[in-house]
Amino acid sequence: MQYIDITNSPERFEQKLAKRLGFSRFVNANDQIIIADRAGPGAKPLLIQTTNPNLIFAMIKSPKAIGILSNGEEVEQRVLNKLKENGKLVVFNAYYLTVGQRDRVSKIHRLKKLFRMAGKSKTRMGIVSLAPNQDYLLSSAQLLEIAKLITADDHQAKLMLSNIGETLHDI
Amino acid sequence: MIFRRKSRYVLIEPSRQIDMSQKESWSALREELAKFMGEKSYIDANPFLIEGSSAGNFIIRVSRGSERQLILALSFIKCIGPAEIGFYTIKTSGTIRSLRVKGKKL
């Protein structure tokens, strides 16, 4: 079971640092994958960041799509069903929680609600750090603890981390 | 019967250079930990700095069962005083020796 983290920094972090933190490697959202709200040309894997169901339905069928990136926004049930049909992920963003203390409790409640909805429709889920710099990087143990805040279950938290590794191991 | 508190040791690496053996740095980190963990959890965890090197890595002792709360609190601490910094928990162990060996390898 390998753990992979997605970061969002202008430069790539060292892979030795990834090994120290318990990940097999880092994948950088600025060059190795794309975070976008609309489809564009290119063969890079895509993480969808929009709440518009029509845009999501158009992009989700692509084999390059990883899933949708959530910052606690409400996601419609039909979107979750579509994600499950296509085997894509709901990706939770740990940077959303670590960036500031303000409203952290309500952010966690929103993520828990999304987790419950996605869990009921049996959609696969993942969690990433999306760290913009080295101060916001997290070890795998820390990401696991943050996942437990959302899932309240050890097994589900580990599954969230390993789902990202399974999806990205070909990149 | 001698009561001995059971402990866990956590090896931590800061994202920037900080000398945790300095009293001010450790006091500032303790304040942040107390803020994030809450009074009761902080008292139960009873974090104590075992070793701090000028190279950066340091080892904290906590009560057994509280290491996960420490790991979570360290995820949310992003500044010590005016300085921005992050903390990575590298390893948790029941002995200091294994963490020292790991720390030397880093």
mmCIF file of C-alpha atoms in Angstrom:
data_model
loop_
_atom_site.group_PDB
_atom_site.id
_atom_site.type_symbol
_atom_site.label_atom_id
_atom_site.label_comp_id
_atom_site.label_asym_id
_atom_site.label_seq_id
_atom_site.Cartn_x
_atom_site.Cartn_y
_atom_site.Cartn_z
ATOM 1 C CA MET A 1 0.000 0.000 0.000
ATOM 2 C CA GLN A 2 1.753 3.164 -1.101
ATOM 3 C CA TYR A 3 0.856 6.674 -0.053
ATOM 4 C CA ILE A 4 1.207 9.544 -2.506
ATOM 5 C CA ASP A 5 0.558 13.184 -1.701
ATOM 6 C CA ILE A 6 -0.408 16.012 -4.061
ATOM 7 C CA THR A 7 1.248 19.357 -3.379
ATOM 8 C CA ASN A 8 0.548 22.757 -4.903
ATOM 9 C CA SER A 9 3.871 24.568 -4.741
ATOM 10 C CA PRO A 10 5.696 26.468 -7.510
ATOM 11 C CA GLU A 11 8.656 24.086 -7.209
ATOM 12 C CA ARG A 12 8.798 20.365 -6.691
ATOM 13 C CA PHE A 13 9.749 19.093 -3.260
ATOM 14 C CA GLU A 14 12.605 16.625 -2.876
ATOM 15 C CA GLN A 15 11.601 12.982 -3.131
ATOM 16 C CA LYS A 16 13.865 12.239 -0.118
ATOM 17 C CA LEU A 17 11.576 14.491 1.914
ATOM 18 C CA ALA A 18 8.593 12.464 0.689
ATOM 19 C CA LYS A 19 10.227 9.244 1.918
ATOM 20 C CA ARG A 20 10.974 10.821 5.318
ATOM 21 C CA LEU A 21 7.353 11.872 5.657
ATOM 22 C CA GLY A 22 6.041 8.380 4.885
ATOM 23 C CA PHE A 23 5.026 8.904 1.240
ATOM 24 C CA SER A 24 6.413 7.031 -1.746
ATOM 25 C CA ARG A 25 6.537 10.364 -3.625
ATOM 26 C CA PHE A 26 4.980 13.794 -4.115
ATOM 27 C CA VAL A 27 2.962 14.765 -7.164
ATOM 28 C CA ASN A 28 2.963 18.474 -7.909
ATOM 29 C CA ALA A 29 -0.322 20.083 -8.953
ATOM 30 C CA ASN A 30 1.470 22.786 -10.918
ATOM 31 C CA ASP A 31 3.236 20.564 -13.415
ATOM 32 C CA GLN A 32 2.368 16.890 -13.078
ATOM 33 C CA ILE A 33 -1.398 17.202 -12.777
ATOM 34 C CA ILE A 34 -3.890 19.982 -13.510
ATOM 35 C CA ILE A 35 -6.481 21.410 -11.115
ATOM 36 C CA ALA A 36 -9.088 23.040 -13.310
ATOM 37 C CA ASP A 37 -12.735 23.975 -13.541
ATOM 38 C CA ARG A 38 -13.060 23.243 -17.234
ATOM 39 C CA ALA A 39 -11.660 20.771 -19.700
ATOM 40 C CA GLY A 40 -8.736 21.871 -21.779
ATOM 41 C CA PRO A 41 -6.183 20.403 -24.146
ATOM 42 C CA GLY A 42 -3.447 18.264 -22.696
ATOM 43 C CA ALA A 43 -2.805 14.754 -21.536
ATOM 44 C CA LYS A 44 -2.123 15.504 -17.872
ATOM 45 C CA PRO A 45 -4.283 13.988 -15.168
ATOM 46 C CA LEU A 46 -7.037 16.317 -14.092
ATOM 47 C CA LEU A 47 -8.498 17.209 -10.713
ATOM 48 C CA ILE A 48 -11.832 18.969 -11.171
ATOM 49 C CA GLN A 49 -12.503 22.007 -9.006
ATOM 50 C CA THR A 50 -16.004 23.233 -9.692
ATOM 51 C CA THR A 51 -19.467 22.734 -8.275
ATOM 52 C CA ASN A 52 -21.250 23.061 -11.626
ATOM 53 C CA PRO A 53 -22.715 19.599 -12.284
ATOM 54 C CA ASN A 54 -22.788 20.075 -16.076
ATOM 55 C CA LEU A 55 -19.065 20.841 -16.205
ATOM 56 C CA ILE A 56 -18.339 17.931 -13.863
ATOM 57 C CA PHE A 57 -20.384 15.495 -16.005
ATOM 58 C CA ALA A 58 -18.510 16.619 -19.113
ATOM 59 C CA MET A 59 -15.072 16.141 -17.561
ATOM 60 C CA ILE A 60 -15.646 13.079 -15.413
ATOM 61 C CA LYS A 61 -15.827 10.666 -18.342
ATOM 62 C CA SER A 62 -12.254 11.410 -19.362
ATOM 63 C CA PRO A 63 -9.820 8.648 -18.372
ATOM 64 C CA LYS A 64 -7.432 11.384 -17.228
ATOM 65 C CA ALA A 65 -9.846 12.712 -14.574
ATOM 66 C CA ILE A 66 -8.891 11.777 -11.013
ATOM 67 C CA GLY A 67 -12.014 13.151 -9.354
ATOM 68 C CA ILE A 68 -13.378 16.318 -7.838
ATOM 69 C CA LEU A 69 -11.512 18.469 -5.340
ATOM 70 C CA SER A 70 -13.616 19.541 -2.395
ATOM 71 C CA ASN A 71 -13.155 22.505 -0.079
ATOM 72 C CA GLY A 72 -16.293 21.674 1.840
ATOM 73 C CA GLU A 73 -18.708 22.843 -0.860
ATOM 74 C CA GLU A 74 -22.015 21.062 -1.204
ATOM 75 C CA VAL A 75 -21.906 18.375 -3.842
ATOM 76 C CA GLU A 76 -25.148 17.152 -5.359
ATOM 77 C CA GLN A 77 -26.164 13.538 -4.941
ATOM 78 C CA ARG A 78 -26.320 12.965 -8.716
ATOM 79 C CA VAL A 79 -22.698 14.149 -9.003
ATOM 80 C CA LEU A 80 -21.648 11.661 -6.325
ATOM 81 C CA ASN A 81 -23.539 8.896 -8.145
ATOM 82 C CA LYS A 82 -21.796 9.822 -11.407
ATOM 83 C CA LEU A 83 -18.413 9.753 -9.674
ATOM 84 C CA LYS A 84 -19.173 6.305 -8.322
ATOM 85 C CA GLU A 85 -20.246 5.034 -11.759
ATOM 86 C CA ASN A 86 -17.002 6.238 -13.323
ATOM 87 C CA GLY A 87 -14.797 5.079 -10.452
ATOM 88 C CA LYS A 88 -13.548 8.588 -9.666
ATOM 89 C CA LEU A 89 -12.701 10.113 -6.303
ATOM 90 C CA VAL A 90 -13.974 12.834 -4.026
ATOM 91 C CA VAL A 91 -10.688 14.393 -2.919
ATOM 92 C CA PHE A 92 -10.616 16.267 0.393
ATOM 93 C CA ASN A 93 -8.180 19.139 0.755
ATOM 94 C CA ALA A 94 -6.265 19.167 4.057
ATOM 95 C CA TYR A 95 -4.871 22.673 3.333
ATOM 96 C CA TYR A 96 -8.431 23.960 3.745
ATOM 97 C CA LEU A 97 -8.196 22.917 7.424
ATOM 98 C CA THR A 98 -4.568 23.770 8.176
ATOM 99 C CA VAL A 99 -4.504 27.217 6.555
ATOM 100 C CA GLY A 100 -6.072 29.108 9.455
ATOM 101 C CA GLN A 101 -7.806 28.548 12.755
ATOM 102 C CA ARG A 102 -10.806 30.709 11.936
ATOM 103 C CA ASP A 103 -13.997 28.679 11.452
ATOM 104 C CA ARG A 104 -12.047 25.433 11.547
ATOM 105 C CA VAL A 105 -14.770 23.632 13.490
ATOM 106 C CA SER A 106 -17.460 24.568 10.974
ATOM 107 C CA LYS A 107 -15.131 23.569 8.108
ATOM 108 C CA ILE A 108 -14.726 20.149 9.704
ATOM 109 C CA HIS A 109 -18.512 19.811 10.053
ATOM 110 C CA ARG A 110 -18.935 20.611 6.344
ATOM 111 C CA LEU A 111 -16.348 18.024 5.359
ATOM 112 C CA LYS A 112 -17.986 15.442 7.653
ATOM 113 C CA LYS A 113 -21.324 16.085 5.979
ATOM 114 C CA LEU A 114 -19.792 15.566 2.543
ATOM 115 C CA PHE A 115 -18.074 12.407 3.814
ATOM 116 C CA ARG A 116 -21.423 11.035 5.056
ATOM 117 C CA MET A 117 -23.129 11.757 1.719
ATOM 118 C CA ALA A 118 -20.292 10.242 -0.300
ATOM 119 C CA GLY A 119 -20.148 7.253 2.036
ATOM 120 C CA LYS A 120 -23.862 6.555 1.560
ATOM 121 C CA SER A 121 -23.478 6.527 -2.229
ATOM 122 C CA LYS A 122 -20.326 4.382 -1.848
ATOM 123 C CA THR A 123 -18.150 6.860 -3.725
ATOM 124 C CA ARG A 124 -14.395 6.444 -3.299
ATOM 125 C CA MET A 125 -12.676 9.218 -1.387
ATOM 126 C CA GLY A 126 -9.172 10.537 -0.919
ATOM 127 C CA ILE A 127 -7.298 13.214 1.018
ATOM 128 C CA VAL A 128 -4.298 15.308 0.006
ATOM 129 C CA SER A 129 -2.332 18.122 1.604
ATOM 130 C CA LEU A 130 -2.098 20.520 -1.418
ATOM 131 C CA ALA A 131 0.728 22.263 0.446
ATOM 132 C CA PRO A 132 1.789 25.545 -1.229
ATOM 133 C CA ASN A 133 5.136 25.530 0.596
ATOM 134 C CA GLN A 134 7.153 23.359 2.944
ATOM 135 C CA ASP A 135 5.518 24.820 6.074
ATOM 136 C CA TYR A 136 2.197 23.290 5.084
ATOM 137 C CA LEU A 137 3.534 19.861 4.167
ATOM 138 C CA LEU A 138 2.257 17.027 6.317
ATOM 139 C CA SER A 139 3.611 13.592 7.121
ATOM 140 C CA SER A 140 1.445 10.557 6.349
ATOM 141 C CA ALA A 141 0.738 10.171 10.081
ATOM 142 C CA GLN A 142 -0.497 13.759 10.265
ATOM 143 C CA LEU A 143 -2.642 13.376 7.135
ATOM 144 C CA LEU A 144 -4.095 10.211 8.647
ATOM 145 C CA GLU A 145 -5.067 12.072 11.829
ATOM 146 C CA ILE A 146 -6.719 14.834 9.797
ATOM 147 C CA ALA A 147 -8.594 12.177 7.811
ATOM 148 C CA LYS A 148 -9.800 10.716 11.131
ATOM 149 C CA LEU A 149 -11.275 14.103 12.045
ATOM 150 C CA ILE A 150 -13.489 13.713 8.972
ATOM 151 C CA THR A 151 -14.164 9.983 9.018
ATOM 152 C CA ALA A 152 -13.937 9.187 12.772
ATOM 153 C CA ASP A 153 -12.753 5.709 11.740
ATOM 154 C CA ASP A 154 -9.208 4.361 11.453
ATOM 155 C CA HIS A 155 -9.903 2.021 8.542
ATOM 156 C CA GLN A 156 -11.740 4.633 6.465
ATOM 157 C CA ALA A 157 -8.937 7.136 7.024
ATOM 158 C CA LYS A 158 -6.284 4.689 5.781
ATOM 159 C CA LEU A 159 -8.492 3.882 2.798
ATOM 160 C CA MET A 160 -8.644 7.585 1.893
ATOM 161 C CA LEU A 161 -4.863 7.802 1.809
ATOM 162 C CA SER A 162 -4.388 4.575 -0.117
ATOM 163 C CA ASN A 163 -7.049 5.488 -2.743
ATOM 164 C CA ILE A 164 -4.904 8.432 -3.841
ATOM 165 C CA GLY A 165 -1.860 6.153 -4.080
ATOM 166 C CA GLU A 166 -3.761 3.609 -6.195
ATOM 167 C CA THR A 167 -5.089 6.282 -8.554
ATOM 168 C CA LEU A 168 -1.800 8.113 -9.019
ATOM 169 C CA HIS A 169 0.739 5.308 -9.023
ATOM 170 C CA ASP A 170 0.917 5.314 -12.844
ATOM 171 C CA ILE A 171 1.855 8.998 -13.093
ATOM 172 C CA MET B 1 3.931 -0.569 44.156
ATOM 173 C CA ILE B 2 5.772 2.041 42.127
ATOM 174 C CA PHE B 3 3.670 3.891 39.657
ATOM 175 C CA ARG B 4 5.459 4.595 36.371
ATOM 176 C CA ARG B 5 3.730 6.614 33.713
ATOM 177 C CA LYS B 6 3.852 4.924 30.324
ATOM 178 C CA SER B 7 5.129 7.170 27.557
ATOM 179 C CA ARG B 8 5.584 7.473 23.864
ATOM 180 C CA TYR B 9 8.343 9.417 22.132
ATOM 181 C CA VAL B 10 7.767 11.352 18.904
ATOM 182 C CA LEU B 11 10.540 12.423 16.528
ATOM 183 C CA ILE B 12 9.699 15.759 14.938
ATOM 184 C CA GLU B 13 11.356 17.628 12.105
ATOM 185 C CA PRO B 14 10.668 21.347 11.659
ATOM 186 C CA SER B 15 10.268 22.772 8.150
ATOM 187 C CA ARG B 16 12.737 25.588 8.946
ATOM 188 C CA GLN B 17 15.808 25.885 11.098
ATOM 189 C CA ILE B 18 14.853 26.277 14.760
ATOM 190 C CA ASP B 19 16.860 25.454 17.862
ATOM 191 C CA MET B 20 14.351 23.739 20.127
ATOM 192 C CA SER B 21 16.932 23.436 22.912
ATOM 193 C CA GLN B 22 16.449 27.182 23.440
ATOM 194 C CA LYS B 23 13.990 27.833 26.260
ATOM 195 C CA GLU B 24 12.014 30.473 24.345
ATOM 196 C CA SER B 25 11.361 28.184 21.368
ATOM 197 C CA TRP B 26 10.144 25.307 23.535
ATOM 198 C CA SER B 27 7.941 27.618 25.655
ATOM 199 C CA ALA B 28 6.379 29.078 22.523
ATOM 200 C CA LEU B 29 5.691 25.583 21.129
ATOM 201 C CA ARG B 30 4.145 24.486 24.436
ATOM 202 C CA GLU B 31 1.800 27.451 24.380
ATOM 203 C CA GLU B 32 0.695 26.616 20.864
ATOM 204 C CA LEU B 33 0.184 22.961 21.794
ATOM 205 C CA ALA B 34 -1.914 23.939 24.831
ATOM 206 C CA LYS B 35 -4.005 26.207 22.615
ATOM 207 C CA PHE B 36 -4.713 23.467 20.063
ATOM 208 C CA MET B 37 -5.070 20.513 22.394
ATOM 209 C CA GLY B 38 -7.119 22.186 25.079
ATOM 210 C CA GLU B 39 -6.275 22.273 28.779
ATOM 211 C CA LYS B 40 -7.446 18.809 29.747
ATOM 212 C CA SER B 41 -5.813 17.042 26.782
ATOM 213 C CA TYR B 42 -2.600 19.010 27.280
ATOM 214 C CA ILE B 43 -2.433 18.070 30.957
ATOM 215 C CA ASP B 44 -3.153 14.418 30.159
ATOM 216 C CA ALA B 45 -0.542 14.356 27.392
ATOM 217 C CA ASN B 46 2.086 16.152 29.515
ATOM 218 C CA PRO B 47 4.485 16.865 26.612
ATOM 219 C CA PHE B 48 8.137 17.144 27.571
ATOM 220 C CA LEU B 49 11.120 17.973 25.389
ATOM 221 C CA ILE B 50 13.648 15.142 25.618
ATOM 222 C CA GLU B 51 16.243 16.226 23.084
ATOM 223 C CA GLY B 52 16.590 19.184 20.806
ATOM 224 C CA SER B 53 19.477 19.655 18.430
ATOM 225 C CA SER B 54 20.565 22.776 16.620
ATOM 226 C CA ALA B 55 20.273 20.708 13.423
ATOM 227 C CA GLY B 56 16.525 20.885 13.845
ATOM 228 C CA ASN B 57 15.070 17.488 14.777
ATOM 229 C CA PHE B 58 13.783 17.071 18.302
ATOM 230 C CA ILE B 59 12.090 14.407 20.426
ATOM 231 C CA ILE B 60 9.038 14.997 22.593
ATOM 232 C CA ARG B 61 7.747 12.622 25.246
ATOM 233 C CA VAL B 62 3.988 12.335 25.774
ATOM 234 C CA SER B 63 1.787 10.009 27.775
ATOM 235 C CA ARG B 64 0.830 6.838 25.985
ATOM 236 C CA GLY B 65 -2.459 7.348 24.168
ATOM 237 C CA SER B 66 -1.870 11.064 23.607
ATOM 238 C CA GLU B 67 0.608 10.784 20.765
ATOM 239 C CA ARG B 68 -2.153 11.032 18.165
ATOM 240 C CA GLN B 69 -3.447 14.249 19.676
ATOM 241 C CA LEU B 70 0.091 15.618 19.612
ATOM 242 C CA ILE B 71 0.457 14.638 15.943
ATOM 243 C CA LEU B 72 -2.842 16.351 15.088
ATOM 244 C CA ALA B 73 -1.972 19.502 17.055
ATOM 245 C CA LEU B 74 1.396 19.734 15.278
ATOM 246 C CA SER B 75 -0.425 19.568 11.905
ATOM 247 C CA PHE B 76 -2.248 22.786 12.787
ATOM 248 C CA ILE B 77 0.659 24.735 14.297
ATOM 249 C CA LYS B 78 2.042 26.917 11.512
ATOM 250 C CA CYS B 79 3.842 29.666 13.434
ATOM 251 C CA ILE B 80 5.947 30.011 16.572
ATOM 252 C CA GLY B 81 5.819 33.621 17.708
ATOM 253 C CA PRO B 82 6.296 35.754 14.598
ATOM 254 C CA ALA B 83 8.082 33.032 12.607
ATOM 255 C CA GLU B 84 6.217 30.805 10.157
ATOM 256 C CA ILE B 85 7.115 27.175 10.555
ATOM 257 C CA GLY B 86 5.659 23.720 10.037
ATOM 258 C CA PHE B 87 6.300 20.508 11.969
ATOM 259 C CA TYR B 88 6.500 17.020 10.486
ATOM 260 C CA THR B 89 6.115 13.985 12.755
ATOM 261 C CA ILE B 90 8.605 11.487 11.421
ATOM 262 C CA LYS B 91 8.253 8.578 13.799
ATOM 263 C CA THR B 92 6.595 7.499 17.042
ATOM 264 C CA SER B 93 8.231 4.930 19.299
ATOM 265 C CA GLY B 94 8.224 3.525 22.815
ATOM 266 C CA THR B 95 11.982 4.012 23.120
ATOM 267 C CA ILE B 96 14.276 6.977 22.619
ATOM 268 C CA ARG B 97 17.039 4.833 21.130
ATOM 269 C CA SER B 98 15.158 3.944 17.938
ATOM 270 C CA LEU B 99 14.299 7.616 17.381
ATOM 271 C CA ARG B 100 17.939 8.639 17.868
ATOM 272 C CA VAL B 101 18.985 6.091 15.250
ATOM 273 C CA LYS B 102 16.282 7.368 12.895
ATOM 274 C CA GLY B 103 17.268 10.980 13.604
ATOM 275 C CA LYS B 104 20.895 10.289 12.663
ATOM 276 C CA LYS B 105 19.814 8.737 9.375
ATOM 277 C CA LEU B 106 17.812 11.848 8.373
#
